[in-house]
PDB file of C-alpha atoms in Angstrom:
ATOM      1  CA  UNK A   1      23.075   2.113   6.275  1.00 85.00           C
ATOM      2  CA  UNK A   2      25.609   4.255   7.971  1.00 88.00           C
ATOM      3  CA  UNK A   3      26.233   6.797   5.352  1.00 90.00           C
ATOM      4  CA  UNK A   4      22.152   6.735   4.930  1.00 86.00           C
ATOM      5  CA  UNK A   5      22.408   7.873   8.524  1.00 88.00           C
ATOM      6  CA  UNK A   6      25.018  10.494   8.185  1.00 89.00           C
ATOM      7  CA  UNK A   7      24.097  11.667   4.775  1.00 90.00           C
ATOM      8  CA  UNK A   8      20.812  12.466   5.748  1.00 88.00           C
ATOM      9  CA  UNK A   9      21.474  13.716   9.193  1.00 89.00           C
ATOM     10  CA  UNK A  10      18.935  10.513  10.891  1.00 86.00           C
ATOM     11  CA  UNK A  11      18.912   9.341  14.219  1.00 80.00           C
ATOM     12  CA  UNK A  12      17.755   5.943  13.496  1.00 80.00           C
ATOM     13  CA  UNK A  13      17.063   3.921  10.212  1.00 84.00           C
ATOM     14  CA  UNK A  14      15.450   0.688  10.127  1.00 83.00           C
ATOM     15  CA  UNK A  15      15.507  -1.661   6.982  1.00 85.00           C
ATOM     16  CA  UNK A  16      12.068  -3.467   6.897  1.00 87.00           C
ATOM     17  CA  UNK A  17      12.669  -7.258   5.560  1.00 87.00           C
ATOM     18  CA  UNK A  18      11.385  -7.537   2.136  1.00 85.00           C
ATOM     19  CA  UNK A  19       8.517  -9.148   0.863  1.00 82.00           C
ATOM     20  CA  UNK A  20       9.301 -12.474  -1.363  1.00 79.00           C
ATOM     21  CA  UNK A  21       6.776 -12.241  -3.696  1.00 73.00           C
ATOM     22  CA  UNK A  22       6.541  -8.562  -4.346  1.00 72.00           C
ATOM     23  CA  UNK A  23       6.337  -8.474  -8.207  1.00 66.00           C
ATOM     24  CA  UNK A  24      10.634  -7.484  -7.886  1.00 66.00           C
ATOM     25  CA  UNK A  25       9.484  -4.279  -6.755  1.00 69.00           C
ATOM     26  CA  UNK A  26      10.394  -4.129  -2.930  1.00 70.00           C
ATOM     27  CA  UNK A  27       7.994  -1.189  -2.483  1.00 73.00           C
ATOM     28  CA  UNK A  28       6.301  -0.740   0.820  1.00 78.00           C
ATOM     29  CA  UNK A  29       3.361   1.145  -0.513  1.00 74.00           C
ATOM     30  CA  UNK A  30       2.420  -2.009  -1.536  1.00 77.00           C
ATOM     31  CA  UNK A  31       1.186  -3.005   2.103  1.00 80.00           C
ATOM     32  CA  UNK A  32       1.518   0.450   4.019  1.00 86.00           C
ATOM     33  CA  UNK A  33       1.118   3.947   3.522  1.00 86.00           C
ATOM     34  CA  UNK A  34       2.198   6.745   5.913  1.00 85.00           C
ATOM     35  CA  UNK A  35      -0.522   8.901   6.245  1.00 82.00           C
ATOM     36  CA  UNK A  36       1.076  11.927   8.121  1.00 82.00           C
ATOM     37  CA  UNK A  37       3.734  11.680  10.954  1.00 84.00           C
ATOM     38  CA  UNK A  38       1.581   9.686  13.245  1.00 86.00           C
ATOM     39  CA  UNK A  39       0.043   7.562  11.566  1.00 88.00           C
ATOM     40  CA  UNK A  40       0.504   4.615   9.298  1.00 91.00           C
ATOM     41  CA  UNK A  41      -2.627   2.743   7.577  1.00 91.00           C
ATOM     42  CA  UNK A  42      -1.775  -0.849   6.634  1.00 91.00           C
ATOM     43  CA  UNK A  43      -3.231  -3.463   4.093  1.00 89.00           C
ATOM     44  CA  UNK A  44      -5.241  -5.697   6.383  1.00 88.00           C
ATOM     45  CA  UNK A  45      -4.571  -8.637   4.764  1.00 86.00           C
ATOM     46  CA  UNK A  46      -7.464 -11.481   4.860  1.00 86.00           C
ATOM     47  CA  UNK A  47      -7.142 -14.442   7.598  1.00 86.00           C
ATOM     48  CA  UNK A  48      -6.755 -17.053   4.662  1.00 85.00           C
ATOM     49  CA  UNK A  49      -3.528 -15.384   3.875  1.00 85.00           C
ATOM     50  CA  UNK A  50      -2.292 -16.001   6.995  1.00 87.00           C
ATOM     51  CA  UNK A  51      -0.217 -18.864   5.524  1.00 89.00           C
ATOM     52  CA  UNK A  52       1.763 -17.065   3.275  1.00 87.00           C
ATOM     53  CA  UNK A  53       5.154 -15.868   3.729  1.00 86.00           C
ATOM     54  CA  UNK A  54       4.388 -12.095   2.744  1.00 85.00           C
ATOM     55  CA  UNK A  55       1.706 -12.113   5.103  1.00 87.00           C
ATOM     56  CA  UNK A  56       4.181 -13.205   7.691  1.00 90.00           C
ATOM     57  CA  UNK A  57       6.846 -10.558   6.565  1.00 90.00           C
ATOM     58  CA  UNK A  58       4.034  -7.727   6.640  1.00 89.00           C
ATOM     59  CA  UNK A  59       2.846  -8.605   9.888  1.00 92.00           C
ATOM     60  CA  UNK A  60       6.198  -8.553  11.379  1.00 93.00           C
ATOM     61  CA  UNK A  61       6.946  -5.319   9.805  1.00 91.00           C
ATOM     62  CA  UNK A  62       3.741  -3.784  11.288  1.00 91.00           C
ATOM     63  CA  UNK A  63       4.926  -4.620  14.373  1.00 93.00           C
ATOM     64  CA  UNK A  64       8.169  -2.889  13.854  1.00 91.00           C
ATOM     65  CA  UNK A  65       6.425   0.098  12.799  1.00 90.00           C
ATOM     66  CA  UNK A  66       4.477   0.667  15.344  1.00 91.00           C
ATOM     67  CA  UNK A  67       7.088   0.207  18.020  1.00 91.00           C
ATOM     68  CA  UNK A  68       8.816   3.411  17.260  1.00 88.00           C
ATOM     69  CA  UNK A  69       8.253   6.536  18.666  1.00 86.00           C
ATOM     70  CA  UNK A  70       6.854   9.532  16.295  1.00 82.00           C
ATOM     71  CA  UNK A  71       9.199  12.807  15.748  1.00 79.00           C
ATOM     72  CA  UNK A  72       6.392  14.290  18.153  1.00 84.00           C
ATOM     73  CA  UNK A  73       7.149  11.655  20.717  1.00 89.00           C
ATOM     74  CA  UNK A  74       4.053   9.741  20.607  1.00 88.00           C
ATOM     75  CA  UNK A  75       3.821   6.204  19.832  1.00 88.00           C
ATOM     76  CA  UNK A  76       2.930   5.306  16.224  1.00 90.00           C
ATOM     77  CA  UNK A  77      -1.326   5.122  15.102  1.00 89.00           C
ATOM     78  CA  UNK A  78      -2.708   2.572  12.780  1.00 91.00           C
ATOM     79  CA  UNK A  79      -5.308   1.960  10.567  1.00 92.00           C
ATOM     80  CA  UNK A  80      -6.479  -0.756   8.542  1.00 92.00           C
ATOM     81  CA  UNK A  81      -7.765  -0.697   4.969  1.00 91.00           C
ATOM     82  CA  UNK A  82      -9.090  -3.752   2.669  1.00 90.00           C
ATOM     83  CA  UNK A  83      -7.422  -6.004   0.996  1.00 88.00           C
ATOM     84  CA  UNK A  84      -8.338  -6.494  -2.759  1.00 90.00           C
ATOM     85  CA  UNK A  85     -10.393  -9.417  -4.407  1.00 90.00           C
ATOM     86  CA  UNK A  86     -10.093 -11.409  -6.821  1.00 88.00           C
ATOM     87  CA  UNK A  87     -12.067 -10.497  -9.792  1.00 88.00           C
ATOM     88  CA  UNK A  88     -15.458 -12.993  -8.582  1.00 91.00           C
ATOM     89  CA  UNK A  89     -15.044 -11.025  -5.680  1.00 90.00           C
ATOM     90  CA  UNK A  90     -13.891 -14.201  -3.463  1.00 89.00           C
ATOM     91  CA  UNK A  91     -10.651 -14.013  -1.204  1.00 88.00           C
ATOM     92  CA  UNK A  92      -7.163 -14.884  -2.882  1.00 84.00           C
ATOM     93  CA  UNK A  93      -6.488 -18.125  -1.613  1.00 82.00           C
ATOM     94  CA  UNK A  94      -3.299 -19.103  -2.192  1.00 82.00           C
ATOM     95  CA  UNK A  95      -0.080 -17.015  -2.359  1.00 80.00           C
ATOM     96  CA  UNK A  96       0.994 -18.175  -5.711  1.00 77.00           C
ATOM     97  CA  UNK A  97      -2.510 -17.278  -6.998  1.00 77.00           C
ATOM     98  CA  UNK A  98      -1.959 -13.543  -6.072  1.00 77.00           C
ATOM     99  CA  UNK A  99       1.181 -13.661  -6.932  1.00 74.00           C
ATOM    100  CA  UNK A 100       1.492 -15.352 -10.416  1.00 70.00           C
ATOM    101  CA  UNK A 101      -1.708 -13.751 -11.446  1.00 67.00           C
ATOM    102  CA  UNK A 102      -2.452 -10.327  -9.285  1.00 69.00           C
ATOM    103  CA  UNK A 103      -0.323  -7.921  -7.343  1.00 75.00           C
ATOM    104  CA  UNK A 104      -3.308  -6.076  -6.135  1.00 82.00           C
ATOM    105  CA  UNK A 105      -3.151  -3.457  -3.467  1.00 84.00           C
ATOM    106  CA  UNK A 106      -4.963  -0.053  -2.468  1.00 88.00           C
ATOM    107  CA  UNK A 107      -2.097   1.414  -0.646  1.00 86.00           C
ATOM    108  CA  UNK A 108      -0.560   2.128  -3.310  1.00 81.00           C
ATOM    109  CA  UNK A 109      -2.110   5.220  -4.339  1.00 86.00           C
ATOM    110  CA  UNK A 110      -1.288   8.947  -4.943  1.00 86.00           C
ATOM    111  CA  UNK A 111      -2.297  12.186  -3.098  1.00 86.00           C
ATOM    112  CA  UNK A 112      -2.689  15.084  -5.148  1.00 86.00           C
ATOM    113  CA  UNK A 113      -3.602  18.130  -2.636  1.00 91.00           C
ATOM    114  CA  UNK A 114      -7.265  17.133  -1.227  1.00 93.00           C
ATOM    115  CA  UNK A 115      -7.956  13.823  -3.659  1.00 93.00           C
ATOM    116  CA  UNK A 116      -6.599  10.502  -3.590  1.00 92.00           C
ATOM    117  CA  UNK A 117      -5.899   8.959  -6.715  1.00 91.00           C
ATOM    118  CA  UNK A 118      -6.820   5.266  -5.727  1.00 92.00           C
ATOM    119  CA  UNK A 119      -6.398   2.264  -7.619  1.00 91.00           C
ATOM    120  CA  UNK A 120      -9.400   0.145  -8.127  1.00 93.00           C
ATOM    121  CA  UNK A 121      -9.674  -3.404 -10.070  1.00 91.00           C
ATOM    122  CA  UNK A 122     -13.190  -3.167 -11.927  1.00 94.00           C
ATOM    123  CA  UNK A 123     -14.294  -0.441 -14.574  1.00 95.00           C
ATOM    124  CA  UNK A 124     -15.194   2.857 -12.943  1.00 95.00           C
ATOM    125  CA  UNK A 125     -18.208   3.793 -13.868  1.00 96.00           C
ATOM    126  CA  UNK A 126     -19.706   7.810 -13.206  1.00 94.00           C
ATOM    127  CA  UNK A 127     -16.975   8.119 -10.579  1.00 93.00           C
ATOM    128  CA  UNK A 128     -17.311   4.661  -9.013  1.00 95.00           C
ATOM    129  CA  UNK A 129     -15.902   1.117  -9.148  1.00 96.00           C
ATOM    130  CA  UNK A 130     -18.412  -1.078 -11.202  1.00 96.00           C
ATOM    131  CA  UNK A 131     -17.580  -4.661  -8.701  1.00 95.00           C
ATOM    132  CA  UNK A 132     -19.335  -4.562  -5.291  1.00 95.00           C
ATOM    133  CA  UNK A 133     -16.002  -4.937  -3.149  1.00 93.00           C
ATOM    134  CA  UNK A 134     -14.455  -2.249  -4.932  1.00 95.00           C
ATOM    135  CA  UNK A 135     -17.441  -0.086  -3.881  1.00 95.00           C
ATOM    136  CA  UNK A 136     -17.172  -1.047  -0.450  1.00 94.00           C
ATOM    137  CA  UNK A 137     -13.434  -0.640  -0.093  1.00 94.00           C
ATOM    138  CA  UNK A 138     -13.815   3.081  -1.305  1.00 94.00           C
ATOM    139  CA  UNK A 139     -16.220   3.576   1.596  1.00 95.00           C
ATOM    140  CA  UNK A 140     -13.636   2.249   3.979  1.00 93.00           C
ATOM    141  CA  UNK A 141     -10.976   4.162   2.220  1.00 94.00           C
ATOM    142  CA  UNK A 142     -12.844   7.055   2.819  1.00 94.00           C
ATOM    143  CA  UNK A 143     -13.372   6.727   6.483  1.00 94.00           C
ATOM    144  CA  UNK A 144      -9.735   6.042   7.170  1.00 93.00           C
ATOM    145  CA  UNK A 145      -9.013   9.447   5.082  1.00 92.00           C
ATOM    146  CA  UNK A 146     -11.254  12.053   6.401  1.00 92.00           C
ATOM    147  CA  UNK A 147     -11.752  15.233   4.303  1.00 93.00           C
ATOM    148  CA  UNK A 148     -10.078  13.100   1.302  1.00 94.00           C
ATOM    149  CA  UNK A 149     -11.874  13.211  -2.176  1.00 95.00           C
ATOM    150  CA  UNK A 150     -11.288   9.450  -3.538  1.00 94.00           C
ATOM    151  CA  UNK A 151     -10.540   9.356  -7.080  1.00 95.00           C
ATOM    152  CA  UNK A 152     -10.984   6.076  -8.226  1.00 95.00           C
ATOM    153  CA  UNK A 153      -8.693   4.911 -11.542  1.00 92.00           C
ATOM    154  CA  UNK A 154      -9.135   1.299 -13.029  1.00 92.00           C
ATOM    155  CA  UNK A 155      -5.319   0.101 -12.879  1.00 87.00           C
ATOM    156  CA  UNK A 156      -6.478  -3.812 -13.918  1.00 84.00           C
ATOM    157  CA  UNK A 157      -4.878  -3.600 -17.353  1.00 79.00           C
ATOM    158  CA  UNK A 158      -1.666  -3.829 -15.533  1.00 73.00           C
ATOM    159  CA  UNK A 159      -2.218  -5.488 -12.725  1.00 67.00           C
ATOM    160  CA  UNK A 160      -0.088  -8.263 -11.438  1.00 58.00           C
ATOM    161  CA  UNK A 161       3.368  -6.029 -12.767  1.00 58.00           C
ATOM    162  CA  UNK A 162       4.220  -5.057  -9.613  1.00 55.00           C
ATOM    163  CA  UNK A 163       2.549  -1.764  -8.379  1.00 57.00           C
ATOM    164  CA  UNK A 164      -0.236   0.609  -9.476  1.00 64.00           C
ATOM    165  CA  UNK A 165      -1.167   5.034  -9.177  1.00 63.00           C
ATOM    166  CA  UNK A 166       1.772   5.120  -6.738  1.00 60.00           C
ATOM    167  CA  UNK A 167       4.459   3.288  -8.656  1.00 61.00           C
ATOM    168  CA  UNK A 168       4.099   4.618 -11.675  1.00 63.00           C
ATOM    169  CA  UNK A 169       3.681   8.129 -11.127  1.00 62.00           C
ATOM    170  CA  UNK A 170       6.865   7.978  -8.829  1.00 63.00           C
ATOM    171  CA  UNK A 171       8.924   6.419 -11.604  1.00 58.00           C
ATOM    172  CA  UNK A 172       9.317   5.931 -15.421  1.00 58.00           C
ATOM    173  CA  UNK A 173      11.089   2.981 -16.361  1.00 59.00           C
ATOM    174  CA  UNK A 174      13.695   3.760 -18.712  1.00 62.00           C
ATOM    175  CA  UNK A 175      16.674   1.971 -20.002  1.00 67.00           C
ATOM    176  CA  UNK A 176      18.499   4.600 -20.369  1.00 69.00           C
ATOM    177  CA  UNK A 177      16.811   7.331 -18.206  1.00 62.00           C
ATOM    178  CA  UNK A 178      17.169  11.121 -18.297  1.00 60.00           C
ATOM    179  CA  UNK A 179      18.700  12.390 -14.761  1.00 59.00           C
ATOM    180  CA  UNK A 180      18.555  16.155 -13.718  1.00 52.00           C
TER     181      UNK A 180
END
C-alpha cells in the first residue's frame, strides 16, 4: 500500500474488502462502475440477497465509497442499476445459486467513445435483449447513462466464469503472456 502511494504520487488509497464469492476474480466492476469523477453507479442488489455475505461486503463498500470526497471536492454521487435474473426471470435466491451457477452482473461493461458495450443474459435480437428483464434493465441502463448508445452483447455462454464485456476485453488469459 505504501509504495502504491508513493509510486503513484496518491494522497489516499483505500483497499475495498473483497467479495467471497466473486468467481476468484476480485474485480469491482462486478458490483460498481465509476462513471466519471463524481459519480459511481452501483449494482442494486435485490432485498432477498440481503442475506448473503457479498451483499454485506458490497453494501459496506458503498458506504466507503461514498464517504470520500471527489478530486473536485464534492462528496461522491450514486446511482443504482439492476441486478440480473435468473434465466425464468425470478430473483436469485440463494447465494450459492448465483454463485455455483451465475456470476451475472451489468456493471461490468465497456465504453467505447459514445456506446456502451453491455452485457446482457438472453439472445439479442435486432439490437435488443430477447427476455423481458433484460429489456427493462437496458431502459434503466440508459437513464443512468444519458447521451450513451447501449450496445447490448449476449455474454450467457460464459456466464458464471467470473466476469463479462469488461473482463475480458481488459485481459487475455495467458499462461505464458506476452508483456510490452
Amino acid at each position: 500500500k505504501d509504495s502504491l502511494i508513493y509510486l503513484m504520487n496518491l494522497r489516499q488509497l483505500s483497499v475495498l474488502n473483497s467479495l467471497r464469492y466473486d468467481g476468484g476474480t476480485g474485480h469491482v466492476d462486478l458490483y460498481v462502475d465509476m462513471w466519471d469523477e463524481n459519480r459511481f453507479v452501483f449494482s442494486a442488489f435485490p432485498e432477498s440477497c440481503s442475506s448473503w455475505v457479498d451483499y454485506k461486503t458490497v453494501t459496506k463498500n458503498i458506504d466507503t465509497l461514498c464517504s470520500y470526497i471527489s478530486i473536485h471536492n464534492n462528496n461522491y454521487k450514486k446511482s443504482y442499476i439492476p441486478f440480473p435474473k435468473k434465466d425464468n426471470g425470478s430473483d436469485f435466491t440463494t447465494q450459492g445459486d448465483y454463485n455455483n451457477n451465475y456470476t451475472r452482473t451489468y456493471s461490468n461493461h465497456t465504453f467505447v467513445n459514445d456506446v456502451i458495450v453491455q452485457p446482457v443474459f438472453s439472445k439479442v435480437v435486432d439490437g435488443e435483449p430477447s427476455a423481458q428483464w433484460d429489456k427493462d434493465a437496458m431502459d434503466e441502463l440508459r437513464k443512468v447513462y444519458p447521451g450513451y448508445r447501449i450496445m447490448p452483447i449476449d455474454v450467457s455462454s460464459f456466464d458464471g466464469l467470473g466476469g463479462a464485456i469488461h473482463c475480458i476485453t481488459k485481459q487475455i488469459p495467458a499462461d505464458n503472456p506476452i508483456r510490452i
